[in-house]
mmCIF file of C-alpha atoms in Angstrom:
data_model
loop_
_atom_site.group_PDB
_atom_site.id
_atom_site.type_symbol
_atom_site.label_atom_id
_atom_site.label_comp_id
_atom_site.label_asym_id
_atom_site.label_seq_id
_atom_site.Cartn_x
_atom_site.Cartn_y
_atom_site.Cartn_z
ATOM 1 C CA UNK A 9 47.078 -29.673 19.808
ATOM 2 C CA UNK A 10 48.422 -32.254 22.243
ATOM 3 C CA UNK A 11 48.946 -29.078 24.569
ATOM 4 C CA UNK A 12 45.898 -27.897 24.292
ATOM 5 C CA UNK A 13 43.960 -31.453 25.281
ATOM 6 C CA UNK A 14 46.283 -32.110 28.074
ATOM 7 C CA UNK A 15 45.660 -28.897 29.906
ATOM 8 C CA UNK A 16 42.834 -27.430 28.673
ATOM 9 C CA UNK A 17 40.548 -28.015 31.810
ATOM 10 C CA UNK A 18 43.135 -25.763 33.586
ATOM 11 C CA UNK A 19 43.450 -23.426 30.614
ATOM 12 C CA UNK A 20 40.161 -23.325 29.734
ATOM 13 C CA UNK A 21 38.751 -19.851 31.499
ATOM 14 C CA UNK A 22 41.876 -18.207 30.338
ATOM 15 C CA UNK A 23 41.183 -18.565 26.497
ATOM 16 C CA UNK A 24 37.662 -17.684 27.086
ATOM 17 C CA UNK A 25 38.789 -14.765 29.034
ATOM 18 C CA UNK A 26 41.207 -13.837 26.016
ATOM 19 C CA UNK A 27 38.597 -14.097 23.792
ATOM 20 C CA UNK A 28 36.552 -11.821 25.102
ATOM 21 C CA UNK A 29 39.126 -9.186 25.149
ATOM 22 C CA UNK A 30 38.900 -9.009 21.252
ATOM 23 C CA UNK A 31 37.805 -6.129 19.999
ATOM 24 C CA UNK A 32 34.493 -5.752 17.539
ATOM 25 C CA UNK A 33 33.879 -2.109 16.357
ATOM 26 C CA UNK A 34 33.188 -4.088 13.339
ATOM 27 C CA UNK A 35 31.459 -7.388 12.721
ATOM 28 C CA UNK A 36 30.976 -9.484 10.082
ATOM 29 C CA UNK A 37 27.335 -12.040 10.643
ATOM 30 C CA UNK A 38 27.650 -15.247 7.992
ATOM 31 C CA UNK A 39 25.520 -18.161 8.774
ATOM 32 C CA UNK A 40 26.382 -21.768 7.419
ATOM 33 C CA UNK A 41 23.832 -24.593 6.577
ATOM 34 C CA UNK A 42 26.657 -27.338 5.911
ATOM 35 C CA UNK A 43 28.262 -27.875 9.069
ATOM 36 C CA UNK A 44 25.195 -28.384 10.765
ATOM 37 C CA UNK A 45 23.855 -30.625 7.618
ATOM 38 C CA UNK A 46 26.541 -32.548 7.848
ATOM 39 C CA UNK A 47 27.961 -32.829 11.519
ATOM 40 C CA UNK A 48 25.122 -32.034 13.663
ATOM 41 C CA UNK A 49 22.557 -35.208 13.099
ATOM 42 C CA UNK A 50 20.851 -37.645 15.494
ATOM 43 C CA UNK A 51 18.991 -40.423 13.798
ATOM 44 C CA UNK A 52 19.860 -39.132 10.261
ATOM 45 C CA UNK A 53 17.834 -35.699 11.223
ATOM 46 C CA UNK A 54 19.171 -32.334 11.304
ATOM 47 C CA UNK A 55 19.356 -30.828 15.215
ATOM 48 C CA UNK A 56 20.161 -27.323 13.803
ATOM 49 C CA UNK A 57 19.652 -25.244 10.515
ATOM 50 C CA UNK A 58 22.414 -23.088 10.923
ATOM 51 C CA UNK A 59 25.913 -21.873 12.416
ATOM 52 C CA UNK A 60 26.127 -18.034 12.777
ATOM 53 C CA UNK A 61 29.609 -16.747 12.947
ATOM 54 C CA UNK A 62 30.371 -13.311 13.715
ATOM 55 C CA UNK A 63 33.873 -12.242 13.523
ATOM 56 C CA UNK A 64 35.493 -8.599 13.680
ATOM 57 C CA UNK A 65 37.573 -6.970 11.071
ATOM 58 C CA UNK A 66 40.525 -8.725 11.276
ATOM 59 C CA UNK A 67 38.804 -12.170 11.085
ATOM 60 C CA UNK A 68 38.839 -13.449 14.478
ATOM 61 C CA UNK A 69 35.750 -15.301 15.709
ATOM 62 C CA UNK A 70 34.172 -13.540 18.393
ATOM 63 C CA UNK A 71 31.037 -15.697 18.788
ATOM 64 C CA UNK A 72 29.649 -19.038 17.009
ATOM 65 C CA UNK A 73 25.923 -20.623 17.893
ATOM 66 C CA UNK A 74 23.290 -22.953 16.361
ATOM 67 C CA UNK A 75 20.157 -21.853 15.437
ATOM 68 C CA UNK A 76 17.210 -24.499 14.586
ATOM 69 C CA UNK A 77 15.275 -21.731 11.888
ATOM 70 C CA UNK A 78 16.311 -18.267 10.472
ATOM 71 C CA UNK A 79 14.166 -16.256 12.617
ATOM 72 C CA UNK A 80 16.144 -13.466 14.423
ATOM 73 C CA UNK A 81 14.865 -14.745 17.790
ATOM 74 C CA UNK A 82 16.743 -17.274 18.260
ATOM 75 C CA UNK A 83 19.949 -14.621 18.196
ATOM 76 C CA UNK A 84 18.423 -13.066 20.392
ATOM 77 C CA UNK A 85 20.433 -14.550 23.591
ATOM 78 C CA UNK A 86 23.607 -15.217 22.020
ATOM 79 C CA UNK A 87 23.789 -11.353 20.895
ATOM 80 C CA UNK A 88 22.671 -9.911 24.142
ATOM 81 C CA UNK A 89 25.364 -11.856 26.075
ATOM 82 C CA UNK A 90 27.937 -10.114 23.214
ATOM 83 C CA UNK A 91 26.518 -6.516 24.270
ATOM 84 C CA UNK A 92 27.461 -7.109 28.090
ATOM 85 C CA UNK A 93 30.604 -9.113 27.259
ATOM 86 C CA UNK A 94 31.625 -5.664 25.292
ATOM 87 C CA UNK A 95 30.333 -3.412 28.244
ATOM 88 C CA UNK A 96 32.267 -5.789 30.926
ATOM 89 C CA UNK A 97 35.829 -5.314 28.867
ATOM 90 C CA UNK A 98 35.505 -1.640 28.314
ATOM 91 C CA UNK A 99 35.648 -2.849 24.678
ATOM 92 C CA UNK A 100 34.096 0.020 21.569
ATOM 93 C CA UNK A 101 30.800 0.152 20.879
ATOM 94 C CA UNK A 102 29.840 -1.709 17.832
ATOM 95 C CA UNK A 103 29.274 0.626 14.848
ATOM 96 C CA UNK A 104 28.975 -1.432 12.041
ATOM 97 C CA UNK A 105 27.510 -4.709 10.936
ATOM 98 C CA UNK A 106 28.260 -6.823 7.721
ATOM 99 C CA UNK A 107 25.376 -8.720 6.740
ATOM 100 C CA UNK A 108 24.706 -11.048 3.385
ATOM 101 C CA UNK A 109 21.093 -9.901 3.894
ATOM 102 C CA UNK A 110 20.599 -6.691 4.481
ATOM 103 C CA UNK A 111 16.996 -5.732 3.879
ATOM 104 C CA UNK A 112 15.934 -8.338 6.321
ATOM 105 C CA UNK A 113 18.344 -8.198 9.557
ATOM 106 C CA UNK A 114 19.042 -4.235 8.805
ATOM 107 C CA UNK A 115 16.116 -3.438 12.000
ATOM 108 C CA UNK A 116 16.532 -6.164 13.654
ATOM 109 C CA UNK A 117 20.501 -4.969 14.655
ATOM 110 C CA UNK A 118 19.441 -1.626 14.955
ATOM 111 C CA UNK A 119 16.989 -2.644 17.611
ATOM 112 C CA UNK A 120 19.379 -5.045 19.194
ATOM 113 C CA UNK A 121 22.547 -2.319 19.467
ATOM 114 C CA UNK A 122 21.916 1.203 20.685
ATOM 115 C CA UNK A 123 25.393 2.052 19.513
ATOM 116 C CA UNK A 124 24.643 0.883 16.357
ATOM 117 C CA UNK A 125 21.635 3.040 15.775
ATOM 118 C CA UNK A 126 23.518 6.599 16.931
ATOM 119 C CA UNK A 127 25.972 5.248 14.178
ATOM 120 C CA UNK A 128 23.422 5.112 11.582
ATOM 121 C CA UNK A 129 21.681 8.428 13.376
ATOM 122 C CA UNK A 130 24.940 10.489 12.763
ATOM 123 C CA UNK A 131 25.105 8.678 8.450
ATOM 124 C CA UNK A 132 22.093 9.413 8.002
ATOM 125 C CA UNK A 133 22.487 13.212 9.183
ATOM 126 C CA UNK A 134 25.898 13.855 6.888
ATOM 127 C CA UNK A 135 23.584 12.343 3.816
ATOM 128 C CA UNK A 136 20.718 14.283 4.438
ATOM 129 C CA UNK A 137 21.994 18.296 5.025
ATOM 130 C CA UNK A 138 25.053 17.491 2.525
ATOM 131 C CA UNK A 139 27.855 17.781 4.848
ATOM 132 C CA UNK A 140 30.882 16.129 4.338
ATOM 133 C CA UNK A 141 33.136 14.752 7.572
ATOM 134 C CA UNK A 142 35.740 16.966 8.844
ATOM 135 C CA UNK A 143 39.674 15.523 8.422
ATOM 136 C CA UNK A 144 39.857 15.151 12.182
ATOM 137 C CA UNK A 145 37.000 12.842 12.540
ATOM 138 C CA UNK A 146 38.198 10.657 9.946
ATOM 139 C CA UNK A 147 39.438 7.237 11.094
ATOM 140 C CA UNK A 148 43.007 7.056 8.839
ATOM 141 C CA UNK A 149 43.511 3.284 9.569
ATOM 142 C CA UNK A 150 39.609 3.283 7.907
ATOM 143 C CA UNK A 151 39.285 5.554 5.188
ATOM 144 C CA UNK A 152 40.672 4.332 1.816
ATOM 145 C CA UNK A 153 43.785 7.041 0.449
ATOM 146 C CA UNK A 154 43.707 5.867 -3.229
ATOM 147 C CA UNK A 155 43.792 8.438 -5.870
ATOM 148 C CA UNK A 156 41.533 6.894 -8.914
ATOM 149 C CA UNK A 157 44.501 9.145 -10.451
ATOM 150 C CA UNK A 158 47.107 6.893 -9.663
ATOM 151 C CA UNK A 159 45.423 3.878 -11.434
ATOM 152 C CA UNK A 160 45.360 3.142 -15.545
ATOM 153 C CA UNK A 161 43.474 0.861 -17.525
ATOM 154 C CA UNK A 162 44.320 -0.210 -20.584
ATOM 155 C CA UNK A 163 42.571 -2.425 -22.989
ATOM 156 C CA UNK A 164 43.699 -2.247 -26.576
ATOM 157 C CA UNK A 165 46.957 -3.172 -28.545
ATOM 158 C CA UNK A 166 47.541 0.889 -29.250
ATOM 159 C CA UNK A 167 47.419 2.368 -26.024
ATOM 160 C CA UNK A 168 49.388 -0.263 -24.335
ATOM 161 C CA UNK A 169 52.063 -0.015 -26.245
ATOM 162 C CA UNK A 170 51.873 3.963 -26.010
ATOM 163 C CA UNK A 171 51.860 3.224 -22.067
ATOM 164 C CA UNK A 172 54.457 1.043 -22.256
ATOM 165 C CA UNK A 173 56.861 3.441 -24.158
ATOM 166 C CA UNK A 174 56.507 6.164 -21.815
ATOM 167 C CA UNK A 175 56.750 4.130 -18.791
ATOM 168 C CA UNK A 176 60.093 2.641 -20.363
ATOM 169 C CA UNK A 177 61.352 6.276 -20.871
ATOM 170 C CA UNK A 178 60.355 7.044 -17.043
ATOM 171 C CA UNK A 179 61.987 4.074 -15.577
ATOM 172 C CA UNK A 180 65.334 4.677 -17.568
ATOM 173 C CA UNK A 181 65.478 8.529 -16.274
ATOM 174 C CA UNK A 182 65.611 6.973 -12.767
ATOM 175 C CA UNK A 183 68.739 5.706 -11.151
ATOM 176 C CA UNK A 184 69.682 2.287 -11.120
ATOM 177 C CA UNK A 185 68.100 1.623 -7.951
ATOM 178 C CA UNK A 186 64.510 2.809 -8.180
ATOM 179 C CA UNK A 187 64.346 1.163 -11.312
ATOM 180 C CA UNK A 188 62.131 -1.278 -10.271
ATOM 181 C CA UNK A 189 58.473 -2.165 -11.510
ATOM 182 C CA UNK A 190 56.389 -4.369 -9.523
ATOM 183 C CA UNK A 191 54.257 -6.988 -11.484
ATOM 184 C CA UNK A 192 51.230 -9.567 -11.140
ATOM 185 C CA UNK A 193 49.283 -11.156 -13.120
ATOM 186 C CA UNK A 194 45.459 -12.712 -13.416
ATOM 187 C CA UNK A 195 43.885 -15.556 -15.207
ATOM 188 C CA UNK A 196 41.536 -17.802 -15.447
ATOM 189 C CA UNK A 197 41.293 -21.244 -13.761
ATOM 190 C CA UNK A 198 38.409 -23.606 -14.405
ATOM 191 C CA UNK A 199 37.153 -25.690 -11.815
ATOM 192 C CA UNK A 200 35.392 -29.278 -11.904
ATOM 193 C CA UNK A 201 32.017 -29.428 -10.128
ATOM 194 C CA UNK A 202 33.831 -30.443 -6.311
ATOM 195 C CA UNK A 203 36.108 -27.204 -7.003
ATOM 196 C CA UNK A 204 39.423 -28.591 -7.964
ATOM 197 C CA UNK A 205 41.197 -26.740 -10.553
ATOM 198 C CA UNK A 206 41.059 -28.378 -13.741
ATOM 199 C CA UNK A 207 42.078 -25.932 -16.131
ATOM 200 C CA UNK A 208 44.410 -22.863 -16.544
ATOM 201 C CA UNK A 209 43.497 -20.351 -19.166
ATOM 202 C CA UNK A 210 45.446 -17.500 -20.419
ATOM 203 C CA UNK A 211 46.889 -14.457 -18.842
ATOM 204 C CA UNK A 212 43.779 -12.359 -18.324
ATOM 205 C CA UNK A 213 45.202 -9.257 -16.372
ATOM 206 C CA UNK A 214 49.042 -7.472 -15.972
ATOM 207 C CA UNK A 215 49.092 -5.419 -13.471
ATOM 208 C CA UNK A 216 52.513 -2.949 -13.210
ATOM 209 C CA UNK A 217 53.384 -0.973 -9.891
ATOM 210 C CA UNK A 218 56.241 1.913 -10.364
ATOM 211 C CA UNK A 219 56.663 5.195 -9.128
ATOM 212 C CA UNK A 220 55.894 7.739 -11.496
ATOM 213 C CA UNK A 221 58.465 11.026 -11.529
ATOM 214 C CA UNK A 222 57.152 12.550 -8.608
ATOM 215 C CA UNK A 223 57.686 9.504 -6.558
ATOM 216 C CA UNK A 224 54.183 8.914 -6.721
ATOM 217 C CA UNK A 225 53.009 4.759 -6.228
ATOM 218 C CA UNK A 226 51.535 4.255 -9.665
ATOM 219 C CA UNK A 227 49.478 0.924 -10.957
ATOM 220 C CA UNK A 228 48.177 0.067 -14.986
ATOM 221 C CA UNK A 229 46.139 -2.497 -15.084
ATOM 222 C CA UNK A 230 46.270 -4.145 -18.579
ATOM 223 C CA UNK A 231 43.519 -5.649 -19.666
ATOM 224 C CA UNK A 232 44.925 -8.780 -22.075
ATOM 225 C CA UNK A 233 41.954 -11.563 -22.212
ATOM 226 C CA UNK A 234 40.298 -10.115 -25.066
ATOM 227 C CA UNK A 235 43.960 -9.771 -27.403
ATOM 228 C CA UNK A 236 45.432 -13.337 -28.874
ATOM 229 C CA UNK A 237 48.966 -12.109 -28.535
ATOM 230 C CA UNK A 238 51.152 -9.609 -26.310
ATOM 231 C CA UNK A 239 51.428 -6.450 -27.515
ATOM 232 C CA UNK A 240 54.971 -5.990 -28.733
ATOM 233 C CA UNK A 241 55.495 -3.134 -26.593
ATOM 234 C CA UNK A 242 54.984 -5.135 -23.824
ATOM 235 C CA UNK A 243 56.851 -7.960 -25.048
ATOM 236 C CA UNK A 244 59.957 -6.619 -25.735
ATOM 237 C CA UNK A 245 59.409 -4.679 -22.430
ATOM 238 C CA UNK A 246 59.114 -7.435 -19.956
ATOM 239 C CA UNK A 247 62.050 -9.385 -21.575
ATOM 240 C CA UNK A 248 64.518 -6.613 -21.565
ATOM 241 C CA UNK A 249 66.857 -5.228 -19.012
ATOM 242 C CA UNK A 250 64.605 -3.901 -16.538
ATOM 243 C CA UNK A 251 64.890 -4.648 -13.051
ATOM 244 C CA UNK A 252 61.866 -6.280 -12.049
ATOM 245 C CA UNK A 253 60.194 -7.784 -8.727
ATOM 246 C CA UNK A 254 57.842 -10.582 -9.842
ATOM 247 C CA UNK A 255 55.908 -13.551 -8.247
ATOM 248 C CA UNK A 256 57.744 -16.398 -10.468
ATOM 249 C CA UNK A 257 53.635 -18.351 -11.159
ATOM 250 C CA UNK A 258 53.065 -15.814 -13.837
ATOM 251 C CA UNK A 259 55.618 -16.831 -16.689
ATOM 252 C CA UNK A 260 54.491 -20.148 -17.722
ATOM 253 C CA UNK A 261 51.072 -18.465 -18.854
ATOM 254 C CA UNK A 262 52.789 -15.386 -20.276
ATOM 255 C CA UNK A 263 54.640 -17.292 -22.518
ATOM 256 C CA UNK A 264 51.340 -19.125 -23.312
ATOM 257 C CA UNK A 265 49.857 -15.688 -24.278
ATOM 258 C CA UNK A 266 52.851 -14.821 -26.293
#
């Protein structure tokens, strides 16, 4: 920070100019009342209504600005000035827009970026004659490769312990070094009315990651919240002989449960 104040008015049109570079296929709109609430005064009343912050998919911030009402022409400016920021940095067309309010700012975008209407042009032509997307036009670093196959719930006493046996008899066929089972764990915290933890209630959810026998990446989620104790599968299980890879936060409440 002390960096940053001593040379900023020299550095200044650098980090703009690196800002810009960001990419924003994607973008995420979310508009706070707080900040501007709470920061943005003069004589006790409020200058703006909102901050809009619209990031990309990896988070960054590629534009902030106050508006003084929700109406969608006061983005107007800001947004248009984003368009030929992404035209001037040979940056991709934006095809996608996150919004907590879609119904009301779905034309409004559509209007605002071209790109973003040939986007929903080319949806709403695979939805309405059927047709699925080819593998080549698939974006991989996009498209979600989970097999609902490779995930198991479990819920009661019986079939956990079932689970639990045949996972034990898996894991011991393999040799000793890819007999390892990741494992987290969920529960419930309650929070006071500021949002500080107050309470921690019992283990909720186990969730165990293996490889199955064809070196597949397995998970079981097992559902615990509604049982009073571990099922003794499960028990015995996690305190045998089993190598395991665990985040250490999860004990205290296990042994709670047990």
């Amino acid at each position: 920070m002390h960096i940053y104040k001593t040379f900023h008015s020299t550095i200044k049109d650098f980090l703009n100019t690196e800002v810009k570079k960001r990419g924003a296929k994607f973008i995420s709109v979310n508009a706070s009342y707080k900040e501007p609430k709470h920061l943005c005064q003069y004589h006790g009343q409020n200058l703006f209504k909102g901050l809009i912050t619209i990031t990309n998919k990896i988070g960054e911030i590629r534009m902030q600005f106050h508006v003084v009402t929700d109406d969608h022409e006061h983005f107007w400016p800001s947004l248009l000035a984003f368009l030929n920021t992404l035209k001037a940095y040979g940056r991709h067309d934006l095809e996608l827009v996150f919004t907590d309010n879609v119904h009301a700012d779905r034309h409004f975008y559509l209007d605002t970026f071209p790109s973003l209407l040939e986007a929903q042009g080319r949806l709403d032509i695979k939805v309405t004659d059927g047709t699925m997307p080819n593998e080549n036009d698939i974006n991989k670093e996009n498209t979600c490769t989970v097999d609902d196959t490779q995930i198991r719930v479990l819920s009661s006493k019986g079939a956990i312990n079932e689970f639990i046996t045949a996972l034990e008899e898996n894991i011991q066929g393999k040799p000793p070094e890819d007999q390892v089972i990741r494992l987290d764990a969920e529960w419930n915290v309650l929070t006071a009315s500021h949002g500080m933890g107050m309470q921690t209630g019992k283990l909720a959810l186990l969730i165990l990651a293996y490889k199955d026998s064809d070196r597949r990446h397995m998970a079981a989620l097992l559902r615990l919240h509604k049982l009073s104790s571990l099922p003794d599968r499960l028990l015995c299980f996690l305190v045998g002989g089993t190598k395991f890879s665990w985040e250490p936060c999860w004990w205290g409440n296990l042994k709670t449960r047990a």
